Amino acid sequence: MVASKIDRRALLARELGVLFRAGVLAPTAPPVAIRQLLQLKRYGPTLGGAYSVAAHRAPWRCAVADETCSRTFAELDERVRAVVRGLVARGIGPHDTVAVLGRNSVPFVEALVAASRLGSDAVLLSTFLSPGQTRDVLLRERCRVVFADPELLPLLEHRPEGVLVVALRSGTAVTAAGYLTLDALMADGDDPRPSGRRGRLVVLTSGTTGTPKGARRPAPSSLGPAAAVLSRLRLTSRDTIMISSPLFHTWGLGMLQIASALTATVVVRERADPEVVLDAISRTRATALIAVPVILERVLHLPGDVRAGYDVSRLRAVASSGSALGAALAREFQDEFGDVLYNVYGSTEISWATIATPADLRVAPGTAGRPPLGTRLEIVDDAGRPVGRGTVGRIFVGHELLFEGYTAAPGTERLHGLMATGDRGYLDPDGRLMVVGREDDLVISGAEKIYPREVEEVILALPEVREVVVTGRPDPEMGQRLVAFVVRHEGAGLTVEDVQNHVRGRLARFAVPRAVTFLDELPRTPTGKVVPRLLPGGQG
């Protein structure tokens, strides 16, 4: 018991050190400090609480900016309070559920912060859903109100009766349909008393068939989660952070939460086109970029003269997550942009697990890195016993912000307080995590076990290859066979035999894809994950 207290005190001391270094905690005048503490007491270390604290700490600083508008922390706070008053006036309270459906924008952030300030649970709806899936999620989560982008209103045509729709911006479609707008929702008057409730965030899983599950993310009880991420990902309160990843996904949402704790400026754009991303970085003098690997790949492979037209010289941190960061991409990106790349390994359910720094990626380009402060990582065999370094096993993670469970499905397997990631991997001799693939991606061809990611890395080493995905397909003789779907660089003359011979020279015979199909592009979700069922021959 004494040892655990000492460990906890030591961890707290390290967390405080990280928070002071990053600027989350900073010396300030007593009256300002008191106001900040009052806001933190009212709303907790939530998204709503962090932006309320920031409005007292740095009211003049830009909080968030998109293509058309920007808000200082004071302006954002004023508008959020008006939205909360409007929701309360329409009978929406802390025990009701709010949904947000939109692409990255200032109004999206305002709606999300307002739900947090009210104390309501907030469901982040994917723009990838169909109208039927959207209806099913709204029913399952018992949503009372939906904030939506005007162009996404057709996804709400089958919404349940009684759901209030609030358009995030005005427009012709909004006017024609008679929808309420965010500005019209805002109300004057006295602010309602804080409910004391800490609303959960419900993030939809990345499933591509059926209705995606809702993962309940708990409200943080301390600044420990921020300290954990910032112990490995070197961001500070002085940063301007371009978040190109969707805010409705765990990766973009999590980094918005980190930015709010830092009182850092956030830059967003509706679409993550590679030139749009570079233009935003250049115009806003961004010092950090949050992205998924496919965006980094597309930025990297823009023509050199196009990239040279944008000033990204202030960029000192590029954080990638959402899908696997290939070794070849990590190496090539740092060769081009310098040692600025971080690889954050996590998921909707576990948030973060490990973070690879630029130094890690120089030494071991395919690594997922090491667990940050306060995070436990174990690799175990199928019986749940720990395995040694270099041995592939199941990955389990533990920290204080693991998800609480799905809203309408069984939870994820746990072991000694740790949660299964669903991946397999191993620790290299220096303790860095190497992820070999999803447990359900394992291909068994004959008696041989093959992890497709290993084959993908080999194919990606070909200079003619831009993207690749390798998967298993049923085979009457072998049980499964490997097939590769390859996107070539424009003008590349790569053949099927070239790909197969390249793999044959580097991996075992059974790892050579039996079939290679060339595509113009891989079908992906908005978060950059490949959709297997949309590949040729995929199952619907």
XYZ file of C-alpha atoms in Angstrom:
540
model
C 0.000 0.000 0.000
C 2.842 2.372 0.857
C 4.608 1.517 -2.391
C 1.491 2.288 -4.442
C 1.157 5.673 -2.703
C 4.790 6.483 -3.472
C 4.310 5.407 -7.089
C 1.219 7.573 -7.357
C 3.023 10.559 -5.899
C 5.950 10.037 -8.253
C 3.585 9.816 -11.221
C 1.779 12.987 -10.141
C 5.087 14.823 -9.850
C 6.056 13.752 -13.358
C 2.632 14.740 -14.703
C 2.957 18.200 -13.166
C 6.400 18.549 -14.701
C 5.043 17.711 -18.166
C 2.065 20.072 -17.765
C 4.294 22.987 -16.711
C 6.750 22.329 -19.558
C 3.951 22.234 -22.135
C 2.276 25.337 -20.716
C -0.967 23.666 -19.615
C -0.123 24.987 -16.168
C 1.522 28.386 -15.984
C 2.119 31.089 -13.364
C -0.530 33.795 -13.547
C -1.943 36.679 -11.514
C -4.005 35.513 -8.488
C -7.368 36.928 -9.716
C -6.964 35.163 -13.073
C -5.856 31.950 -11.391
C -8.915 32.019 -9.123
C -11.260 32.486 -12.087
C -9.606 29.590 -13.909
C -9.925 27.320 -10.882
C -13.602 28.214 -10.526
C -14.266 27.237 -14.146
C -12.377 23.979 -13.693
C -14.429 23.226 -10.576
C -17.688 23.942 -12.420
C -17.051 21.903 -15.557
C -14.096 19.638 -14.765
C -11.196 18.896 -17.141
C -13.655 18.392 -20.012
C -13.743 20.075 -23.407
C -16.229 22.598 -22.070
C -14.171 23.194 -18.959
C -10.890 23.616 -20.842
C -12.333 26.250 -23.187
C -13.935 28.056 -20.248
C -10.560 28.183 -18.482
C -8.888 29.372 -21.710
C -11.371 32.233 -22.034
C -10.098 33.588 -18.705
C -6.462 32.733 -19.307
C -6.004 34.115 -22.836
C -9.269 35.746 -24.010
C -7.565 37.618 -26.869
C -5.861 34.580 -28.432
C -7.353 32.816 -31.461
C -9.012 29.597 -30.296
C -10.128 28.095 -33.612
C -10.165 29.130 -37.263
C -11.541 27.604 -40.464
C -11.757 28.781 -44.087
C -14.388 31.432 -43.412
C -14.129 32.610 -39.804
C -12.192 32.507 -36.571
C -12.972 32.917 -32.881
C -10.883 34.132 -29.989
C -11.243 32.191 -26.754
C -13.471 34.978 -25.395
C -15.671 34.975 -28.531
C -15.942 31.194 -28.498
C -16.923 31.245 -24.831
C -19.604 33.886 -25.423
C -21.160 31.966 -28.321
C -21.037 28.644 -26.469
C -22.842 30.167 -23.504
C -25.519 31.509 -25.862
C -25.955 28.064 -27.460
C -26.330 26.464 -24.023
C -29.000 29.038 -23.109
C -30.803 28.265 -26.374
C -30.759 24.526 -25.747
C -32.072 24.938 -22.213
C -34.826 27.238 -23.480
C -35.945 24.433 -25.814
C -36.054 21.882 -23.036
C -32.681 20.229 -23.681
C -30.856 19.425 -20.447
C -27.779 17.615 -19.148
C -29.485 14.213 -19.220
C -30.386 14.521 -22.903
C -28.118 13.371 -25.730
C -26.857 15.712 -28.431
C -25.486 14.587 -31.808
C -23.111 16.462 -34.095
C -22.897 15.706 -37.825
C -20.399 17.757 -39.744
C -17.004 18.267 -41.247
C -14.275 20.189 -39.441
C -15.338 23.804 -38.875
C -15.641 26.510 -36.236
C -19.410 25.874 -35.744
C -18.698 22.151 -35.253
C -16.358 23.024 -32.376
C -18.887 25.467 -30.912
C -21.638 22.822 -30.891
C -19.376 20.202 -29.340
C -18.132 22.536 -26.598
C -21.709 23.644 -25.864
C -22.825 20.032 -25.351
C -19.908 19.530 -22.968
C -20.697 22.750 -21.085
C -24.341 21.684 -20.735
C -23.265 18.311 -19.341
C -25.000 16.324 -22.098
C -23.648 13.209 -23.738
C -22.524 14.006 -27.285
C -22.611 11.521 -30.176
C -20.147 12.172 -33.004
C -21.822 11.077 -36.243
C -19.635 10.031 -39.157
C -20.173 11.752 -42.501
C -19.633 8.289 -44.016
C -23.009 6.984 -42.790
C -26.084 6.388 -44.927
C -29.462 7.982 -44.019
C -30.600 4.616 -42.653
C -27.498 4.179 -40.486
C -27.839 7.747 -39.233
C -31.453 7.095 -38.226
C -30.480 3.871 -36.434
C -27.721 5.611 -34.452
C -30.041 8.485 -33.464
C -32.631 5.972 -32.259
C -30.146 3.797 -30.394
C -28.473 6.726 -28.655
C -31.825 8.497 -27.961
C -30.634 11.800 -29.391
C -32.855 14.829 -28.783
C -31.045 17.299 -31.039
C -28.672 17.087 -34.016
C -26.298 19.850 -35.100
C -25.557 19.327 -38.801
C -23.753 20.869 -41.751
C -26.262 22.144 -44.354
C -24.880 19.861 -47.085
C -25.305 16.828 -44.817
C -28.980 17.455 -44.018
C -30.067 14.731 -46.502
C -28.545 12.174 -44.109
C -31.261 13.216 -41.635
C -34.245 12.699 -43.925
C -35.253 9.517 -42.035
C -34.487 10.854 -38.547
C -36.729 9.774 -35.669
C -39.749 11.919 -34.945
C -39.192 14.728 -32.479
C -35.450 15.159 -33.067
C -34.568 18.859 -33.266
C -32.260 19.705 -36.187
C -29.964 22.718 -35.902
C -27.992 23.667 -39.008
C -24.434 24.696 -38.155
C -24.545 27.371 -40.845
C -27.225 29.111 -42.889
C -27.826 28.297 -46.546
C -30.429 27.848 -49.255
C -31.251 24.272 -48.242
C -31.598 25.317 -44.613
C -33.957 28.165 -45.433
C -36.033 26.056 -47.826
C -36.502 23.299 -45.267
C -37.192 25.717 -42.415
C -34.449 24.385 -40.169
C -33.227 26.294 -37.156
C -29.652 27.593 -37.465
C -26.966 27.713 -34.808
C -27.094 31.520 -34.713
C -30.886 31.486 -34.394
C -30.682 28.948 -31.563
C -28.565 31.277 -29.428
C -30.407 33.024 -26.638
C -29.764 35.988 -24.360
C -30.313 36.031 -20.630
C -28.747 34.460 -17.589
C -26.596 31.364 -17.893
C -28.118 28.215 -16.355
C -26.422 26.900 -13.251
C -23.808 24.206 -14.024
C -25.391 20.793 -13.602
C -22.234 19.190 -12.244
C -22.707 16.352 -14.719
C -19.734 15.396 -16.911
C -21.134 14.379 -20.259
C -19.633 11.441 -22.126
C -18.472 11.528 -25.705
C -19.788 8.689 -27.864
C -17.565 7.990 -30.871
C -18.692 5.595 -33.580
C -16.408 2.704 -34.435
C -14.891 2.445 -37.896
C -17.066 -0.444 -38.990
C -17.945 -0.360 -42.676
C -20.987 -2.685 -42.697
C -24.202 -2.447 -40.695
C -24.685 0.263 -38.107
C -21.415 1.178 -36.357
C -21.177 0.677 -32.616
C -21.012 3.619 -30.251
C -17.987 3.672 -27.949
C -18.585 5.568 -24.700
C -15.558 7.639 -23.762
C -15.487 8.743 -20.109
C -15.008 12.361 -19.131
C -11.459 12.783 -17.808
C -11.212 13.158 -14.040
C -7.853 14.917 -14.120
C -5.228 16.384 -16.424
C -3.404 13.046 -16.316
C -4.492 12.005 -19.843
C -3.198 15.279 -21.283
C 0.083 14.806 -19.412
C 0.383 11.260 -20.746
C 0.120 12.285 -24.404
C 2.265 15.401 -23.949
C 5.020 13.382 -22.260
C 5.848 11.881 -25.660
C 4.228 14.270 -28.155
C 6.008 17.593 -27.672
C 3.294 20.212 -28.140
C 3.068 23.457 -26.149
C 0.666 26.316 -25.448
C 2.528 28.394 -28.034
C 1.600 26.065 -30.886
C -0.820 26.622 -33.730
C -2.169 23.152 -34.466
C -3.642 22.223 -37.850
C -6.063 19.299 -37.301
C -6.723 17.738 -40.689
C -8.216 14.530 -39.238
C -12.011 14.451 -38.815
C -13.141 15.782 -35.455
C -15.836 13.092 -35.345
C -13.083 10.470 -35.117
C -11.125 9.650 -31.958
C -7.826 10.930 -33.367
C -9.039 14.396 -34.360
C -11.279 14.684 -31.305
C -8.519 13.658 -28.916
C -6.138 16.245 -30.322
C -8.829 18.937 -30.050
C -9.048 18.042 -26.356
C -5.254 18.285 -25.995
C -5.225 21.647 -27.816
C -7.964 23.007 -25.539
C -5.977 22.026 -22.442
C -2.915 23.774 -23.913
C -4.875 26.928 -24.830
C -3.346 26.416 -28.269
C -4.811 27.746 -31.512
C -6.582 25.135 -33.646
C -6.847 25.408 -37.426
C -9.377 23.243 -39.285
C -10.536 22.788 -42.853
C -13.625 21.009 -44.161
C -11.645 18.786 -46.499
C -8.223 17.219 -46.073
C -6.999 17.614 -49.632
C -3.166 17.633 -49.510
C -2.873 21.103 -51.043
C -5.591 22.420 -48.719
C -3.576 21.118 -45.777
C -0.345 22.736 -47.002
C -2.130 26.002 -47.751
C -3.630 26.095 -44.242
C -0.245 25.427 -42.654
C 1.351 28.152 -44.753
C -1.375 30.786 -44.210
C -1.679 30.287 -40.454
C 2.015 29.617 -39.795
C 1.042 26.383 -38.115
C 3.690 24.689 -36.006
C 1.979 21.293 -35.723
C -0.063 19.048 -38.018
C -2.453 16.284 -36.944
C -3.124 13.856 -39.800
C -3.801 10.293 -40.885
C -1.058 8.458 -42.811
C -2.789 8.646 -46.192
C -2.743 12.465 -46.035
C 0.988 12.437 -45.295
C 1.512 10.122 -48.246
C -0.483 12.400 -50.562
C 1.319 15.517 -49.346
C 4.657 13.816 -49.819
C 3.901 12.811 -53.380
C 2.667 16.151 -54.634
C 4.996 17.509 -57.336
C 8.035 19.186 -55.817
C 7.239 22.569 -57.354
C 3.736 22.442 -55.837
C 5.054 21.685 -52.347
C 7.661 24.426 -52.714
C 4.860 26.977 -53.151
C 3.817 26.602 -49.498
C 5.832 27.717 -46.496
C 5.882 24.912 -43.928
C 9.173 25.950 -42.353
C 7.578 26.516 -38.924
C 6.251 22.956 -38.758
C 8.039 21.209 -35.894
C 5.613 18.397 -35.058
C 3.597 16.159 -37.388
C 1.527 13.567 -35.531
C 0.081 10.609 -37.416
C -2.567 8.136 -36.267
C -5.893 6.596 -37.326
C -4.310 3.764 -39.353
C -0.935 2.093 -39.699
C 2.043 4.308 -40.525
C 4.241 2.312 -42.891
C 8.008 2.183 -42.405
C 8.702 3.388 -45.947
C 6.369 6.370 -45.540
C 7.878 7.292 -42.157
C 11.398 7.179 -43.567
C 10.568 9.122 -46.718
C 8.555 11.777 -44.866
C 11.346 12.558 -42.416
C 13.906 12.612 -45.226
C 11.801 15.302 -46.900
C 10.473 17.346 -43.957
C 13.028 16.680 -41.239
C 12.765 14.828 -37.941
C 9.300 16.064 -36.965
C 7.161 12.931 -37.293
C 5.351 11.220 -34.405
C 3.382 7.982 -34.686
C 0.516 7.648 -32.193
C -0.831 4.110 -31.886
C -4.333 3.784 -30.448
C -7.980 3.192 -31.266
C -11.502 4.380 -30.530
C -11.657 2.027 -27.561
C -8.248 2.546 -25.944
C -7.504 6.147 -27.001
C -3.689 5.945 -26.970
C -1.340 3.032 -26.325
C 2.134 4.062 -27.491
C 3.790 7.043 -29.178
C 6.857 6.927 -31.403
C 9.021 10.052 -31.438
C 11.002 11.292 -34.460
C 14.107 9.667 -32.945
C 12.268 6.323 -32.627
C 11.158 6.503 -36.257
C 14.711 7.195 -37.429
C 16.021 4.087 -35.708
C 12.993 1.839 -36.329
C 10.734 3.428 -38.998
C 7.918 0.910 -38.565
C 7.604 1.238 -34.797
C 4.542 2.304 -32.817
C 6.869 3.576 -30.091
C 6.698 3.308 -26.328
C 3.878 3.778 -23.791
C 3.636 7.357 -22.493
C 3.427 8.450 -18.877
C 1.005 6.434 -16.738
C 0.310 3.852 -19.459
C 0.831 0.088 -19.095
C 1.563 -2.168 -22.053
C 1.739 -5.953 -22.075
C 2.283 -8.514 -24.831
C 0.752 -11.877 -23.941
C 0.245 -15.249 -25.586
C -3.165 -16.760 -26.330
C -3.339 -18.061 -22.754
C -2.777 -14.572 -21.335
C 0.822 -15.172 -20.209
C 3.430 -12.421 -20.802
C 5.922 -13.144 -23.587
C 9.496 -11.971 -23.954
C 10.874 -9.332 -26.272
C 10.884 -10.362 -29.905
C 7.926 -12.734 -29.472
C 4.658 -11.882 -31.227
C 1.618 -11.826 -28.991
C -1.630 -10.055 -28.226
C -1.380 -6.371 -27.249
C -3.071 -5.179 -24.045
C -3.076 -1.579 -22.743
C -4.120 0.136 -19.527
C -4.590 3.777 -18.451
C -7.329 5.958 -16.952
C -9.121 6.883 -20.187
C -10.012 3.462 -21.611
C -13.516 3.494 -23.021
C -16.401 2.416 -20.769
C -17.957 0.033 -23.266
C -20.173 0.040 -26.338
C -23.632 1.540 -26.116
C -25.352 -1.552 -27.516
C -22.832 -4.393 -27.820
C -20.539 -6.558 -25.674
C -17.382 -4.877 -24.408
C -13.758 -5.507 -25.296
C -11.738 -8.236 -23.592
C -9.815 -7.214 -20.458
C -6.931 -8.821 -18.632
C -5.660 -7.707 -15.205
C -7.097 -4.225 -15.714
C -5.724 -3.960 -19.250
C -7.795 -3.858 -22.445
C -7.178 -5.820 -25.636
C -6.339 -3.651 -28.637
C -7.293 -6.362 -31.127
C -3.784 -6.246 -32.582
C -0.750 -8.486 -32.395
C 2.785 -7.250 -32.028
C 6.086 -7.559 -30.203
C 8.663 -5.463 -28.383
C 11.979 -4.945 -30.115
C 15.275 -5.255 -28.138
C 14.985 -1.612 -27.025
C 11.385 -1.943 -25.819
C 9.679 -0.292 -28.790
C 6.355 -1.754 -29.890
C 6.157 -3.244 -33.370
C 2.580 -3.946 -34.525
C 2.321 -6.793 -37.022
C -1.414 -6.565 -37.706
C -4.965 -7.058 -36.541
C -5.775 -10.370 -34.895
C -8.603 -10.912 -37.374
C -6.361 -9.966 -40.339
C -4.174 -13.031 -39.865
C -4.179 -15.106 -43.052
C -3.672 -18.870 -42.766
C -2.641 -20.326 -46.115
C -2.166 -24.049 -45.850
C -0.455 -24.408 -42.496
C 1.367 -21.076 -42.696
C 0.396 -17.938 -40.778
C 0.893 -14.647 -42.617
C 0.442 -11.085 -41.364
C -0.552 -8.986 -44.409
C 1.098 -5.851 -43.007
C 4.548 -7.445 -43.379
C 3.858 -8.094 -47.061
C 2.502 -4.565 -47.528
C 5.715 -3.073 -46.126
C 7.795 -5.066 -48.612
C 5.647 -3.996 -51.579
C 5.666 -0.366 -50.448
C 9.458 -0.403 -50.715
C 9.052 -0.521 -54.504
C 9.532 3.058 -55.789
C 6.706 2.614 -58.305
C 4.135 1.863 -55.568
C 2.079 4.645 -53.988
C -0.351 2.572 -51.906
C -1.061 -1.098 -51.288
C -3.345 -3.302 -49.250
C -2.889 -7.052 -48.874
C -5.679 -9.298 -47.675
C -6.781 -12.926 -47.623
C -9.407 -14.464 -49.853
C -10.992 -17.945 -49.674
C -9.111 -20.682 -51.524
C -10.506 -24.225 -52.039
C -7.103 -25.883 -51.615
C -5.164 -23.664 -49.187
C -8.042 -22.296 -47.114
C -6.923 -18.746 -47.880
C -4.676 -17.068 -50.425
C -3.001 -13.700 -50.379
C -4.128 -11.015 -52.810
C -2.583 -7.561 -53.220
C -4.255 -4.378 -54.440
C -1.673 -1.880 -55.643
C -1.877 1.801 -56.615
C 1.046 2.779 -58.824
C 2.558 6.220 -59.203
C 1.459 7.925 -62.390
C 3.395 6.596 -65.376
C 4.906 3.646 -63.503
C 5.247 0.481 -65.577
C 5.172 -1.983 -62.694
C 3.797 -5.438 -63.582
C 2.247 -8.255 -61.586
C 5.439 -10.286 -62.004
C 7.535 -7.365 -60.739
C 5.525 -7.264 -57.501
C 5.575 -11.024 -56.983
C 9.305 -11.351 -57.728
C 10.086 -8.478 -55.347
C 8.200 -10.210 -52.512
C 9.664 -13.608 -53.412
C 13.168 -12.209 -53.017
C 12.491 -10.910 -49.506
C 9.901 -13.131 -47.830
C 9.015 -16.796 -47.676
C 7.344 -18.377 -50.691
C 3.970 -18.627 -48.962
C 3.966 -14.812 -48.431
C 3.977 -14.075 -52.167
C 0.520 -12.789 -53.256
C -1.181 -15.255 -55.581
C -2.946 -12.356 -57.310
C -2.046 -8.688 -57.805
C -4.634 -6.147 -58.954
C -3.753 -2.586 -59.943
C -6.245 0.137 -58.950
C -6.420 3.884 -59.514
C -7.084 4.367 -55.798
C -7.957 2.383 -52.692
C -11.462 2.783 -51.231
C -11.119 4.519 -47.868
C -13.243 5.863 -45.036
C -12.976 9.576 -44.126
C -10.394 8.544 -41.508
C -8.164 6.911 -44.118
C -8.869 3.231 -43.435
C -9.237 0.928 -46.420
C -12.737 -0.573 -46.837
C -12.107 -4.266 -47.714
C -15.631 -4.956 -48.952
C -15.253 -2.257 -51.614
C -12.167 -3.887 -53.096
C -12.739 -5.994 -56.249
C -14.136 -9.357 -55.194
C -14.868 -8.106 -51.652
C -17.830 -9.334 -49.669
C -20.769 -6.966 -49.253
